[in-house]
Amino acid sequence: MAKGTLRYWAAAKAAAGVHEEPYDAVTLADALAAAARLDGRTPDFGRVVERSSFLVDGTPVGTRPHAAIALPEGGVVEVLPPFAGG
C-alpha cells in the first residue's frame, strides 16, 4: 500500500467537500473507491469522479484502466473534472 494525496479541483472539490485528502491504496481504482466510501460522500461525488481526468505526479492517466495505475508512495493524484468553456 502506498500513502499519498488526492487533490480535488473545481466540481470535484465541491463534491468531495475538501480540497485534498490522503490515500492509502495500491491503485488509482482502489484510492477512488475508498474515497467514495468516506462518510458524508454523496452519489454526486461518484458522478463527478467518473467524468474526471487524472494526473498522477503530473503524468496524465488518459484512457488507461484505473486498476492498472499503481500509485507511488508520497504521490499526488490530481482529480480534474471537465471544465466549462469554449
PDB file of N, CA, C and O in Angstrom:
ATOM      1  N   MET A   1       0.836  -1.189   0.000  1.00  0.00           N
ATOM      2  CA  MET A   1       0.000   0.000   0.000  1.00  0.00           C
ATOM      3  C   MET A   1       0.876   1.245   0.000  1.00  0.00           C
ATOM      4  O   MET A   1       1.860   1.324   0.713  1.00  0.00           O
ATOM      5  N   ALA A   2       0.482   2.182  -0.793  1.00  0.00           N
ATOM      6  CA  ALA A   2       1.178   3.467  -0.844  1.00  0.00           C
ATOM      7  C   ALA A   2       0.316   4.537  -0.185  1.00  0.00           C
ATOM      8  O   ALA A   2      -0.914   4.476  -0.248  1.00  0.00           O
ATOM      9  N   LYS A   3       0.953   5.493   0.410  1.00  0.00           N
ATOM     10  CA  LYS A   3       0.256   6.631   1.005  1.00  0.00           C
ATOM     11  C   LYS A   3       0.617   7.872   0.213  1.00  0.00           C
ATOM     12  O   LYS A   3       1.770   8.049  -0.177  1.00  0.00           O
ATOM     13  N   GLY A   4      -0.402   8.696  -0.037  1.00  0.00           N
ATOM     14  CA  GLY A   4      -0.184   9.926  -0.769  1.00  0.00           C
ATOM     15  C   GLY A   4      -1.375  10.843  -0.608  1.00  0.00           C
ATOM     16  O   GLY A   4      -2.114  10.740   0.374  1.00  0.00           O
ATOM     17  N   THR A   5      -1.584  11.714  -1.584  1.00  0.00           N
ATOM     18  CA  THR A   5      -2.627  12.733  -1.511  1.00  0.00           C
ATOM     19  C   THR A   5      -3.500  12.714  -2.748  1.00  0.00           C
ATOM     20  O   THR A   5      -2.989  12.684  -3.870  1.00  0.00           O
ATOM     21  N   LEU A   6      -4.817  12.749  -2.526  1.00  0.00           N
ATOM     22  CA  LEU A   6      -5.790  13.013  -3.587  1.00  0.00           C
ATOM     23  C   LEU A   6      -6.086  14.503  -3.515  1.00  0.00           C
ATOM     24  O   LEU A   6      -6.431  15.021  -2.448  1.00  0.00           O
ATOM     25  N   ARG A   7      -5.941  15.206  -4.625  1.00  0.00           N
ATOM     26  CA  ARG A   7      -6.208  16.647  -4.670  1.00  0.00           C
ATOM     27  C   ARG A   7      -7.343  16.890  -5.661  1.00  0.00           C
ATOM     28  O   ARG A   7      -7.262  16.501  -6.819  1.00  0.00           O
ATOM     29  N   TYR A   8      -8.387  17.535  -5.176  1.00  0.00           N
ATOM     30  CA  TYR A   8      -9.596  17.765  -5.969  1.00  0.00           C
ATOM     31  C   TYR A   8      -9.657  19.203  -6.460  1.00  0.00           C
ATOM     32  O   TYR A   8      -9.303  20.133  -5.741  1.00  0.00           O
ATOM     33  N   TRP A   9     -10.153  19.382  -7.687  1.00  0.00           N
ATOM     34  CA  TRP A   9     -10.279  20.696  -8.291  1.00  0.00           C
ATOM     35  C   TRP A   9     -11.719  20.935  -8.730  1.00  0.00           C
ATOM     36  O   TRP A   9     -12.416  20.012  -9.133  1.00  0.00           O
ATOM     37  N   ALA A  10     -12.156  22.191  -8.646  1.00  0.00           N
ATOM     38  CA  ALA A  10     -13.447  22.668  -9.149  1.00  0.00           C
ATOM     39  C   ALA A  10     -14.606  21.807  -8.643  1.00  0.00           C
ATOM     40  O   ALA A  10     -14.784  21.679  -7.433  1.00  0.00           O
ATOM     41  N   ALA A  11     -15.404  21.228  -9.543  1.00  0.00           N
ATOM     42  CA  ALA A  11     -16.581  20.451  -9.144  1.00  0.00           C
ATOM     43  C   ALA A  11     -16.202  19.233  -8.311  1.00  0.00           C
ATOM     44  O   ALA A  11     -16.977  18.800  -7.455  1.00  0.00           O
ATOM     45  N   ALA A  12     -15.031  18.677  -8.516  1.00  0.00           N
ATOM     46  CA  ALA A  12     -14.585  17.531  -7.708  1.00  0.00           C
ATOM     47  C   ALA A  12     -14.352  17.977  -6.265  1.00  0.00           C
ATOM     48  O   ALA A  12     -14.693  17.256  -5.316  1.00  0.00           O
ATOM     49  N   LYS A  13     -13.809  19.165  -6.094  1.00  0.00           N
ATOM     50  CA  LYS A  13     -13.599  19.717  -4.752  1.00  0.00           C
ATOM     51  C   LYS A  13     -14.951  19.934  -4.069  1.00  0.00           C
ATOM     52  O   LYS A  13     -15.121  19.601  -2.894  1.00  0.00           O
ATOM     53  N   ALA A  14     -15.909  20.469  -4.792  1.00  0.00           N
ATOM     54  CA  ALA A  14     -17.242  20.695  -4.224  1.00  0.00           C
ATOM     55  C   ALA A  14     -17.901  19.374  -3.840  1.00  0.00           C
ATOM     56  O   ALA A  14     -18.506  19.259  -2.779  1.00  0.00           O
ATOM     57  N   ALA A  15     -17.777  18.369  -4.691  1.00  0.00           N
ATOM     58  CA  ALA A  15     -18.395  17.069  -4.414  1.00  0.00           C
ATOM     59  C   ALA A  15     -17.720  16.354  -3.253  1.00  0.00           C
ATOM     60  O   ALA A  15     -18.376  15.664  -2.462  1.00  0.00           O
ATOM     61  N   ALA A  16     -16.406  16.510  -3.127  1.00  0.00           N
ATOM     62  CA  ALA A  16     -15.673  15.866  -2.043  1.00  0.00           C
ATOM     63  C   ALA A  16     -15.847  16.612  -0.722  1.00  0.00           C
ATOM     64  O   ALA A  16     -15.752  16.017   0.351  1.00  0.00           O
ATOM     65  N   GLY A  17     -16.065  17.919  -0.811  1.00  0.00           N
ATOM     66  CA  GLY A  17     -16.186  18.732   0.385  1.00  0.00           C
ATOM     67  C   GLY A  17     -14.847  19.109   1.000  1.00  0.00           C
ATOM     68  O   GLY A  17     -14.799  19.710   2.068  1.00  0.00           O
ATOM     69  N   VAL A  18     -13.770  18.752   0.328  1.00  0.00           N
ATOM     70  CA  VAL A  18     -12.420  19.089   0.778  1.00  0.00           C
ATOM     71  C   VAL A  18     -11.549  19.343  -0.451  1.00  0.00           C
ATOM     72  O   VAL A  18     -11.852  18.852  -1.544  1.00  0.00           O
ATOM     73  N   HIS A  19     -10.457  20.068  -0.249  1.00  0.00           N
ATOM     74  CA  HIS A  19      -9.527  20.315  -1.361  1.00  0.00           C
ATOM     75  C   HIS A  19      -8.608  19.114  -1.580  1.00  0.00           C
ATOM     76  O   HIS A  19      -8.270  18.777  -2.714  1.00  0.00           O
ATOM     77  N   GLU A  20      -8.229  18.469  -0.472  1.00  0.00           N
ATOM     78  CA  GLU A  20      -7.373  17.295  -0.606  1.00  0.00           C
ATOM     79  C   GLU A  20      -7.555  16.388   0.596  1.00  0.00           C
ATOM     80  O   GLU A  20      -8.050  16.810   1.643  1.00  0.00           O
ATOM     81  N   GLU A  21      -7.156  15.128   0.396  1.00  0.00           N
ATOM     82  CA  GLU A  21      -7.233  14.135   1.467  1.00  0.00           C
ATOM     83  C   GLU A  21      -6.216  13.036   1.174  1.00  0.00           C
ATOM     84  O   GLU A  21      -5.777  12.878   0.034  1.00  0.00           O
ATOM     85  N   PRO A  22      -5.839  12.297   2.193  1.00  0.00           N
ATOM     86  CA  PRO A  22      -4.838  11.252   1.984  1.00  0.00           C
ATOM     87  C   PRO A  22      -5.417  10.024   1.287  1.00  0.00           C
ATOM     88  O   PRO A  22      -6.615   9.751   1.371  1.00  0.00           O
ATOM     89  N   TYR A  23      -4.555   9.308   0.590  1.00  0.00           N
ATOM     90  CA  TYR A  23      -4.918   7.974   0.111  1.00  0.00           C
ATOM     91  C   TYR A  23      -3.978   6.966   0.741  1.00  0.00           C
ATOM     92  O   TYR A  23      -2.866   7.278   1.144  1.00  0.00           O
ATOM     93  N   ASP A  24      -4.470   5.744   0.830  1.00  0.00           N
ATOM     94  CA  ASP A  24      -3.699   4.600   1.309  1.00  0.00           C
ATOM     95  C   ASP A  24      -4.177   3.454   0.435  1.00  0.00           C
ATOM     96  O   ASP A  24      -5.153   2.774   0.762  1.00  0.00           O
ATOM     97  N   ALA A  25      -3.554   3.285  -0.722  1.00  0.00           N
ATOM     98  CA  ALA A  25      -4.065   2.369  -1.738  1.00  0.00           C
ATOM     99  C   ALA A  25      -2.950   1.880  -2.648  1.00  0.00           C
ATOM    100  O   ALA A  25      -1.900   2.513  -2.742  1.00  0.00           O
ATOM    101  N   VAL A  26      -3.219   0.797  -3.340  1.00  0.00           N
ATOM    102  CA  VAL A  26      -2.266   0.246  -4.293  1.00  0.00           C
ATOM    103  C   VAL A  26      -2.456   0.877  -5.666  1.00  0.00           C
ATOM    104  O   VAL A  26      -1.499   1.239  -6.336  1.00  0.00           O
ATOM    105  N   THR A  27      -3.725   1.020  -6.094  1.00  0.00           N
ATOM    106  CA  THR A  27      -4.014   1.536  -7.434  1.00  0.00           C
ATOM    107  C   THR A  27      -4.917   2.753  -7.367  1.00  0.00           C
ATOM    108  O   THR A  27      -5.552   3.027  -6.341  1.00  0.00           O
ATOM    109  N   LEU A  28      -5.013   3.459  -8.479  1.00  0.00           N
ATOM    110  CA  LEU A  28      -5.918   4.595  -8.575  1.00  0.00           C
ATOM    111  C   LEU A  28      -7.353   4.147  -8.338  1.00  0.00           C
ATOM    112  O   LEU A  28      -8.113   4.818  -7.638  1.00  0.00           O
ATOM    113  N   ALA A  29      -7.747   3.007  -8.891  1.00  0.00           N
ATOM    114  CA  ALA A  29      -9.105   2.494  -8.686  1.00  0.00           C
ATOM    115  C   ALA A  29      -9.378   2.275  -7.206  1.00  0.00           C
ATOM    116  O   ALA A  29     -10.459   2.621  -6.702  1.00  0.00           O
ATOM    117  N   ASP A  30      -8.422   1.707  -6.478  1.00  0.00           N
ATOM    118  CA  ASP A  30      -8.581   1.481  -5.036  1.00  0.00           C
ATOM    119  C   ASP A  30      -8.748   2.803  -4.289  1.00  0.00           C
ATOM    120  O   ASP A  30      -9.593   2.922  -3.396  1.00  0.00           O
ATOM    121  N   ALA A  31      -7.933   3.783  -4.623  1.00  0.00           N
ATOM    122  CA  ALA A  31      -7.990   5.069  -3.934  1.00  0.00           C
ATOM    123  C   ALA A  31      -9.324   5.769  -4.168  1.00  0.00           C
ATOM    124  O   ALA A  31      -9.922   6.318  -3.243  1.00  0.00           O
ATOM    125  N   LEU A  32      -9.810   5.737  -5.406  1.00  0.00           N
ATOM    126  CA  LEU A  32     -11.081   6.389  -5.713  1.00  0.00           C
ATOM    127  C   LEU A  32     -12.255   5.666  -5.057  1.00  0.00           C
ATOM    128  O   LEU A  32     -13.191   6.307  -4.565  1.00  0.00           O
ATOM    129  N   ALA A  33     -12.205   4.344  -5.028  1.00  0.00           N
ATOM    130  CA  ALA A  33     -13.273   3.578  -4.376  1.00  0.00           C
ATOM    131  C   ALA A  33     -13.302   3.872  -2.879  1.00  0.00           C
ATOM    132  O   ALA A  33     -14.381   4.056  -2.292  1.00  0.00           O
ATOM    133  N   ALA A  34     -12.145   3.939  -2.258  1.00  0.00           N
ATOM    134  CA  ALA A  34     -12.085   4.251  -0.825  1.00  0.00           C
ATOM    135  C   ALA A  34     -12.594   5.665  -0.561  1.00  0.00           C
ATOM    136  O   ALA A  34     -13.321   5.891   0.408  1.00  0.00           O
ATOM    137  N   ALA A  35     -12.237   6.608  -1.410  1.00  0.00           N
ATOM    138  CA  ALA A  35     -12.707   7.987  -1.247  1.00  0.00           C
ATOM    139  C   ALA A  35     -14.227   8.067  -1.374  1.00  0.00           C
ATOM    140  O   ALA A  35     -14.877   8.808  -0.637  1.00  0.00           O
ATOM    141  N   ALA A  36     -14.797   7.295  -2.278  1.00  0.00           N
ATOM    142  CA  ALA A  36     -16.249   7.307  -2.470  1.00  0.00           C
ATOM    143  C   ALA A  36     -16.986   6.733  -1.270  1.00  0.00           C
ATOM    144  O   ALA A  36     -18.148   7.074  -1.033  1.00  0.00           O
ATOM    145  N   ARG A  37     -16.328   5.873  -0.503  1.00  0.00           N
ATOM    146  CA  ARG A  37     -16.969   5.250   0.669  1.00  0.00           C
ATOM    147  C   ARG A  37     -16.867   6.087   1.944  1.00  0.00           C
ATOM    148  O   ARG A  37     -17.452   5.721   2.962  1.00  0.00           O
ATOM    149  N   LEU A  38     -16.156   7.193   1.910  1.00  0.00           N
ATOM    150  CA  LEU A  38     -16.000   8.010   3.117  1.00  0.00           C
ATOM    151  C   LEU A  38     -17.342   8.550   3.584  1.00  0.00           C
ATOM    152  O   LEU A  38     -18.228   8.854   2.769  1.00  0.00           O
ATOM    153  N   ASP A  39     -17.494   8.669   4.890  1.00  0.00           N
ATOM    154  CA  ASP A  39     -18.720   9.214   5.474  1.00  0.00           C
ATOM    155  C   ASP A  39     -19.029  10.582   4.888  1.00  0.00           C
ATOM    156  O   ASP A  39     -18.135  11.410   4.706  1.00  0.00           O
ATOM    157  N   GLY A  40     -20.291  10.794   4.581  1.00  0.00           N
ATOM    158  CA  GLY A  40     -20.732  12.079   4.075  1.00  0.00           C
ATOM    159  C   GLY A  40     -20.632  12.236   2.577  1.00  0.00           C
ATOM    160  O   GLY A  40     -21.094  13.234   2.031  1.00  0.00           O
ATOM    161  N   ARG A  41     -20.041  11.276   1.882  1.00  0.00           N
ATOM    162  CA  ARG A  41     -19.952  11.379   0.417  1.00  0.00           C
ATOM    163  C   ARG A  41     -21.306  11.049  -0.199  1.00  0.00           C
ATOM    164  O   ARG A  41     -21.965  10.087   0.176  1.00  0.00           O
ATOM    165  N   THR A  42     -21.703  11.865  -1.141  1.00  0.00           N
ATOM    166  CA  THR A  42     -22.976  11.676  -1.824  1.00  0.00           C
ATOM    167  C   THR A  42     -22.742  11.005  -3.173  1.00  0.00           C
ATOM    168  O   THR A  42     -21.602  10.954  -3.654  1.00  0.00           O
ATOM    169  N   PRO A  43     -23.808  10.529  -3.799  1.00  0.00           N
ATOM    170  CA  PRO A  43     -23.654   9.969  -5.151  1.00  0.00           C
ATOM    171  C   PRO A  43     -23.063  10.969  -6.143  1.00  0.00           C
ATOM    172  O   PRO A  43     -22.462  10.578  -7.133  1.00  0.00           O
ATOM    173  N   ASP A  44     -23.219  12.262  -5.870  1.00  0.00           N
ATOM    174  CA  ASP A  44     -22.648  13.287  -6.752  1.00  0.00           C
ATOM    175  C   ASP A  44     -21.136  13.141  -6.856  1.00  0.00           C
ATOM    176  O   ASP A  44     -20.554  13.370  -7.911  1.00  0.00           O
ATOM    177  N   PHE A  45     -20.487  12.731  -5.770  1.00  0.00           N
ATOM    178  CA  PHE A  45     -19.040  12.531  -5.790  1.00  0.00           C
ATOM    179  C   PHE A  45     -18.672  11.506  -6.863  1.00  0.00           C
ATOM    180  O   PHE A  45     -17.793  11.739  -7.688  1.00  0.00           O
ATOM    181  N   GLY A  46     -19.351  10.373  -6.869  1.00  0.00           N
ATOM    182  CA  GLY A  46     -19.080   9.327  -7.859  1.00  0.00           C
ATOM    183  C   GLY A  46     -19.314   9.795  -9.280  1.00  0.00           C
ATOM    184  O   GLY A  46     -18.537   9.475 -10.181  1.00  0.00           O
ATOM    185  N   ARG A  47     -20.379  10.563  -9.484  1.00  0.00           N
ATOM    186  CA  ARG A  47     -20.681  11.071 -10.831  1.00  0.00           C
ATOM    187  C   ARG A  47     -19.596  12.023 -11.322  1.00  0.00           C
ATOM    188  O   ARG A  47     -19.194  11.966 -12.492  1.00  0.00           O
ATOM    189  N   VAL A  48     -19.121  12.881 -10.443  1.00  0.00           N
ATOM    190  CA  VAL A  48     -18.075  13.839 -10.843  1.00  0.00           C
ATOM    191  C   VAL A  48     -16.779  13.094 -11.128  1.00  0.00           C
ATOM    192  O   VAL A  48     -16.125  13.330 -12.154  1.00  0.00           O
ATOM    193  N   VAL A  49     -16.391  12.183 -10.243  1.00  0.00           N
ATOM    194  CA  VAL A  49     -15.139  11.452 -10.413  1.00  0.00           C
ATOM    195  C   VAL A  49     -15.178  10.602 -11.689  1.00  0.00           C
ATOM    196  O   VAL A  49     -14.185  10.496 -12.401  1.00  0.00           O
ATOM    197  N   GLU A  50     -16.330  10.040 -11.977  1.00  0.00           N
ATOM    198  CA  GLU A  50     -16.493   9.204 -13.179  1.00  0.00           C
ATOM    199  C   GLU A  50     -16.174   9.978 -14.457  1.00  0.00           C
ATOM    200  O   GLU A  50     -15.668   9.420 -15.429  1.00  0.00           O
ATOM    201  N   ARG A  51     -16.465  11.283 -14.458  1.00  0.00           N
ATOM    202  CA  ARG A  51     -16.243  12.118 -15.646  1.00  0.00           C
ATOM    203  C   ARG A  51     -14.900  12.841 -15.619  1.00  0.00           C
ATOM    204  O   ARG A  51     -14.569  13.581 -16.539  1.00  0.00           O
ATOM    205  N   SER A  52     -14.137  12.647 -14.556  1.00  0.00           N
ATOM    206  CA  SER A  52     -12.901  13.410 -14.361  1.00  0.00           C
ATOM    207  C   SER A  52     -11.706  12.808 -15.090  1.00  0.00           C
ATOM    208  O   SER A  52     -11.701  11.631 -15.450  1.00  0.00           O
ATOM    209  N   SER A  53     -10.704  13.644 -15.256  1.00  0.00           N
ATOM    210  CA  SER A  53      -9.389  13.226 -15.727  1.00  0.00           C
ATOM    211  C   SER A  53      -8.463  13.209 -14.518  1.00  0.00           C
ATOM    212  O   SER A  53      -8.728  13.873 -13.514  1.00  0.00           O
ATOM    213  N   PHE A  54      -7.353  12.479 -14.649  1.00  0.00           N
ATOM    214  CA  PHE A  54      -6.448  12.316 -13.514  1.00  0.00           C
ATOM    215  C   PHE A  54      -5.000  12.503 -13.938  1.00  0.00           C
ATOM    216  O   PHE A  54      -4.608  12.095 -15.036  1.00  0.00           O
ATOM    217  N   LEU A  55      -4.244  13.117 -13.049  1.00  0.00           N
ATOM    218  CA  LEU A  55      -2.799  13.196 -13.176  1.00  0.00           C
ATOM    219  C   LEU A  55      -2.218  12.505 -11.951  1.00  0.00           C
ATOM    220  O   LEU A  55      -2.679  12.746 -10.830  1.00  0.00           O
ATOM    221  N   VAL A  56      -1.228  11.662 -12.145  1.00  0.00           N
ATOM    222  CA  VAL A  56      -0.516  11.049 -11.030  1.00  0.00           C
ATOM    223  C   VAL A  56       0.904  11.585 -11.076  1.00  0.00           C
ATOM    224  O   VAL A  56       1.646  11.311 -12.025  1.00  0.00           O
ATOM    225  N   ASP A  57       1.225  12.379 -10.088  1.00  0.00           N
ATOM    226  CA  ASP A  57       2.521  13.070 -10.056  1.00  0.00           C
ATOM    227  C   ASP A  57       2.799  13.791 -11.374  1.00  0.00           C
ATOM    228  O   ASP A  57       3.900  13.744 -11.918  1.00  0.00           O
ATOM    229  N   GLY A  58       1.769  14.445 -11.895  1.00  0.00           N
ATOM    230  CA  GLY A  58       1.910  15.249 -13.103  1.00  0.00           C
ATOM    231  C   GLY A  58       1.786  14.500 -14.416  1.00  0.00           C
ATOM    232  O   GLY A  58       1.774  15.109 -15.477  1.00  0.00           O
ATOM    233  N   THR A  59       1.669  13.171 -14.361  1.00  0.00           N
ATOM    234  CA  THR A  59       1.548  12.367 -15.581  1.00  0.00           C
ATOM    235  C   THR A  59       0.083  12.032 -15.841  1.00  0.00           C
ATOM    236  O   THR A  59      -0.573  11.463 -14.966  1.00  0.00           O
ATOM    237  N   PRO A  60      -0.445  12.373 -17.029  1.00  0.00           N
ATOM    238  CA  PRO A  60      -1.842  12.068 -17.332  1.00  0.00           C
ATOM    239  C   PRO A  60      -2.113  10.558 -17.344  1.00  0.00           C
ATOM    240  O   PRO A  60      -1.328   9.786 -17.890  1.00  0.00           O
ATOM    241  N   VAL A  61      -3.244  10.175 -16.777  1.00  0.00           N
ATOM    242  CA  VAL A  61      -3.672   8.781 -16.785  1.00  0.00           C
ATOM    243  C   VAL A  61      -4.260   8.424 -18.144  1.00  0.00           C
ATOM    244  O   VAL A  61      -4.081   7.315 -18.638  1.00  0.00           O
ATOM    245  N   GLY A  62      -4.958   9.371 -18.748  1.00  0.00           N
ATOM    246  CA  GLY A  62      -5.581   9.126 -20.051  1.00  0.00           C
ATOM    247  C   GLY A  62      -6.655   8.055 -19.963  1.00  0.00           C
ATOM    248  O   GLY A  62      -7.412   8.007 -18.993  1.00  0.00           O
ATOM    249  N   THR A  63      -6.682   7.170 -20.938  1.00  0.00           N
ATOM    250  CA  THR A  63      -7.734   6.150 -21.000  1.00  0.00           C
ATOM    251  C   THR A  63      -7.313   4.826 -20.368  1.00  0.00           C
ATOM    252  O   THR A  63      -8.049   3.848 -20.452  1.00  0.00           O
ATOM    253  N   ARG A  64      -6.144   4.783 -19.746  1.00  0.00           N
ATOM    254  CA  ARG A  64      -5.701   3.541 -19.107  1.00  0.00           C
ATOM    255  C   ARG A  64      -6.656   3.160 -17.976  1.00  0.00           C
ATOM    256  O   ARG A  64      -7.163   4.034 -17.272  1.00  0.00           O
ATOM    257  N   PRO A  65      -6.903   1.873 -17.787  1.00  0.00           N
ATOM    258  CA  PRO A  65      -7.783   1.442 -16.690  1.00  0.00           C
ATOM    259  C   PRO A  65      -7.208   1.879 -15.342  1.00  0.00           C
ATOM    260  O   PRO A  65      -6.012   1.725 -15.086  1.00  0.00           O
ATOM    261  N   HIS A  66      -8.068   2.396 -14.496  1.00  0.00           N
ATOM    262  CA  HIS A  66      -7.613   2.894 -13.197  1.00  0.00           C
ATOM    263  C   HIS A  66      -7.034   1.776 -12.332  1.00  0.00           C
ATOM    264  O   HIS A  66      -6.154   2.040 -11.512  1.00  0.00           O
ATOM    265  N   ALA A  67      -7.490   0.560 -12.533  1.00  0.00           N
ATOM    266  CA  ALA A  67      -6.951  -0.578 -11.776  1.00  0.00           C
ATOM    267  C   ALA A  67      -5.520  -0.904 -12.196  1.00  0.00           C
ATOM    268  O   ALA A  67      -4.798  -1.589 -11.475  1.00  0.00           O
ATOM    269  N   ALA A  68      -5.093  -0.395 -13.349  1.00  0.00           N
ATOM    270  CA  ALA A  68      -3.743  -0.655 -13.841  1.00  0.00           C
ATOM    271  C   ALA A  68      -2.757   0.453 -13.460  1.00  0.00           C
ATOM    272  O   ALA A  68      -1.566   0.350 -13.759  1.00  0.00           O
ATOM    273  N   ILE A  69      -3.245   1.488 -12.778  1.00  0.00           N
ATOM    274  CA  ILE A  69      -2.397   2.622 -12.412  1.00  0.00           C
ATOM    275  C   ILE A  69      -1.924   2.441 -10.969  1.00  0.00           C
ATOM    276  O   ILE A  69      -2.675   2.651 -10.017  1.00  0.00           O
ATOM    277  N   ALA A  70      -0.680   2.019 -10.807  1.00  0.00           N
ATOM    278  CA  ALA A  70      -0.100   1.860  -9.468  1.00  0.00           C
ATOM    279  C   ALA A  70       0.213   3.236  -8.895  1.00  0.00           C
ATOM    280  O   ALA A  70       0.766   4.094  -9.594  1.00  0.00           O
ATOM    281  N   LEU A  71      -0.147   3.429  -7.641  1.00  0.00           N
ATOM    282  CA  LEU A  71       0.117   4.714  -7.004  1.00  0.00           C
ATOM    283  C   LEU A  71       1.449   4.678  -6.266  1.00  0.00           C
ATOM    284  O   LEU A  71       1.763   3.705  -5.588  1.00  0.00           O
ATOM    285  N   PRO A  72       2.210   5.755  -6.378  1.00  0.00           N
ATOM    286  CA  PRO A  72       3.516   5.805  -5.718  1.00  0.00           C
ATOM    287  C   PRO A  72       3.399   6.257  -4.263  1.00  0.00           C
ATOM    288  O   PRO A  72       2.475   6.998  -3.904  1.00  0.00           O
ATOM    289  N   GLU A  73       4.333   5.844  -3.464  1.00  0.00           N
ATOM    290  CA  GLU A  73       4.436   6.338  -2.098  1.00  0.00           C
ATOM    291  C   GLU A  73       4.711   7.839  -2.156  1.00  0.00           C
ATOM    292  O   GLU A  73       5.587   8.288  -2.901  1.00  0.00           O
ATOM    293  N   GLY A  74       3.909   8.605  -1.423  1.00  0.00           N
ATOM    294  CA  GLY A  74       4.092  10.053  -1.390  1.00  0.00           C
ATOM    295  C   GLY A  74       3.594  10.776  -2.626  1.00  0.00           C
ATOM    296  O   GLY A  74       3.868  11.963  -2.792  1.00  0.00           O
ATOM    297  N   GLY A  75       2.865  10.083  -3.479  1.00  0.00           N
ATOM    298  CA  GLY A  75       2.393  10.675  -4.723  1.00  0.00           C
ATOM    299  C   GLY A  75       1.222  11.618  -4.538  1.00  0.00           C
ATOM    300  O   GLY A  75       0.593  11.679  -3.486  1.00  0.00           O
ATOM    301  N   VAL A  76       0.941  12.369  -5.603  1.00  0.00           N
ATOM    302  CA  VAL A  76      -0.213  13.269  -5.634  1.00  0.00           C
ATOM    303  C   VAL A  76      -1.051  12.927  -6.850  1.00  0.00           C
ATOM    304  O   VAL A  76      -0.542  12.892  -7.977  1.00  0.00           O
ATOM    305  N   VAL A  77      -2.324  12.657  -6.594  1.00  0.00           N
ATOM    306  CA  VAL A  77      -3.296  12.396  -7.655  1.00  0.00           C
ATOM    307  C   VAL A  77      -4.171  13.641  -7.787  1.00  0.00           C
ATOM    308  O   VAL A  77      -4.833  14.035  -6.827  1.00  0.00           O
ATOM    309  N   GLU A  78      -4.145  14.269  -8.942  1.00  0.00           N
ATOM    310  CA  GLU A  78      -4.990  15.419  -9.223  1.00  0.00           C
ATOM    311  C   GLU A  78      -6.267  14.922  -9.888  1.00  0.00           C
ATOM    312  O   GLU A  78      -6.208  14.191 -10.879  1.00  0.00           O
ATOM    313  N   VAL A  79      -7.418  15.301  -9.319  1.00  0.00           N
ATOM    314  CA  VAL A  79      -8.724  14.922  -9.863  1.00  0.00           C
ATOM    315  C   VAL A  79      -9.293  16.153 -10.543  1.00  0.00           C
ATOM    316  O   VAL A  79      -9.634  17.135  -9.893  1.00  0.00           O
ATOM    317  N   LEU A  80      -9.364  16.092 -11.870  1.00  0.00           N
ATOM    318  CA  LEU A  80      -9.730  17.247 -12.697  1.00  0.00           C
ATOM    319  C   LEU A  80     -11.055  16.996 -13.411  1.00  0.00           C
ATOM    320  O   LEU A  80     -11.098  16.263 -14.407  1.00  0.00           O
ATOM    321  N   PRO A  81     -12.150  17.585 -12.934  1.00  0.00           N
ATOM    322  CA  PRO A  81     -13.428  17.403 -13.605  1.00  0.00           C
ATOM    323  C   PRO A  81     -13.433  18.143 -14.946  1.00  0.00           C
ATOM    324  O   PRO A  81     -12.578  18.996 -15.187  1.00  0.00           O
ATOM    325  N   PRO A  82     -14.392  17.802 -15.798  1.00  0.00           N
ATOM    326  CA  PRO A  82     -14.482  18.536 -17.073  1.00  0.00           C
ATOM    327  C   PRO A  82     -14.681  20.025 -16.795  1.00  0.00           C
ATOM    328  O   PRO A  82     -15.415  20.407 -15.882  1.00  0.00           O
ATOM    329  N   PHE A  83     -14.010  20.848 -17.558  1.00  0.00           N
ATOM    330  CA  PHE A  83     -14.122  22.290 -17.384  1.00  0.00           C
ATOM    331  C   PHE A  83     -15.056  22.864 -18.434  1.00  0.00           C
ATOM    332  O   PHE A  83     -15.067  22.403 -19.573  1.00  0.00           O
ATOM    333  N   ALA A  84     -15.830  23.848 -18.037  1.00  0.00           N
ATOM    334  CA  ALA A  84     -16.719  24.533 -18.978  1.00  0.00           C
ATOM    335  C   ALA A  84     -15.902  25.536 -19.772  1.00  0.00           C
ATOM    336  O   ALA A  84     -14.833  25.973 -19.351  1.00  0.00           O
ATOM    337  N   GLY A  85     -16.420  25.911 -20.885  1.00  0.00           N
ATOM    338  CA  GLY A  85     -15.734  26.934 -21.691  1.00  0.00           C
ATOM    339  C   GLY A  85     -15.809  26.602 -23.147  1.00  0.00           C
ATOM    340  O   GLY A  85     -16.345  25.587 -23.551  1.00  0.00           O
ATOM    341  N   GLY A  86     -15.249  27.426 -23.943  1.00  0.00           N
ATOM    342  CA  GLY A  86     -15.351  27.150 -25.358  1.00  0.00           C
ATOM    343  C   GLY A  86     -14.397  27.879 -26.193  1.00  0.00           C
ATOM    344  O   GLY A  86     -13.390  28.325 -26.089  1.00  0.00           O
TER     345      GLY A  86
END
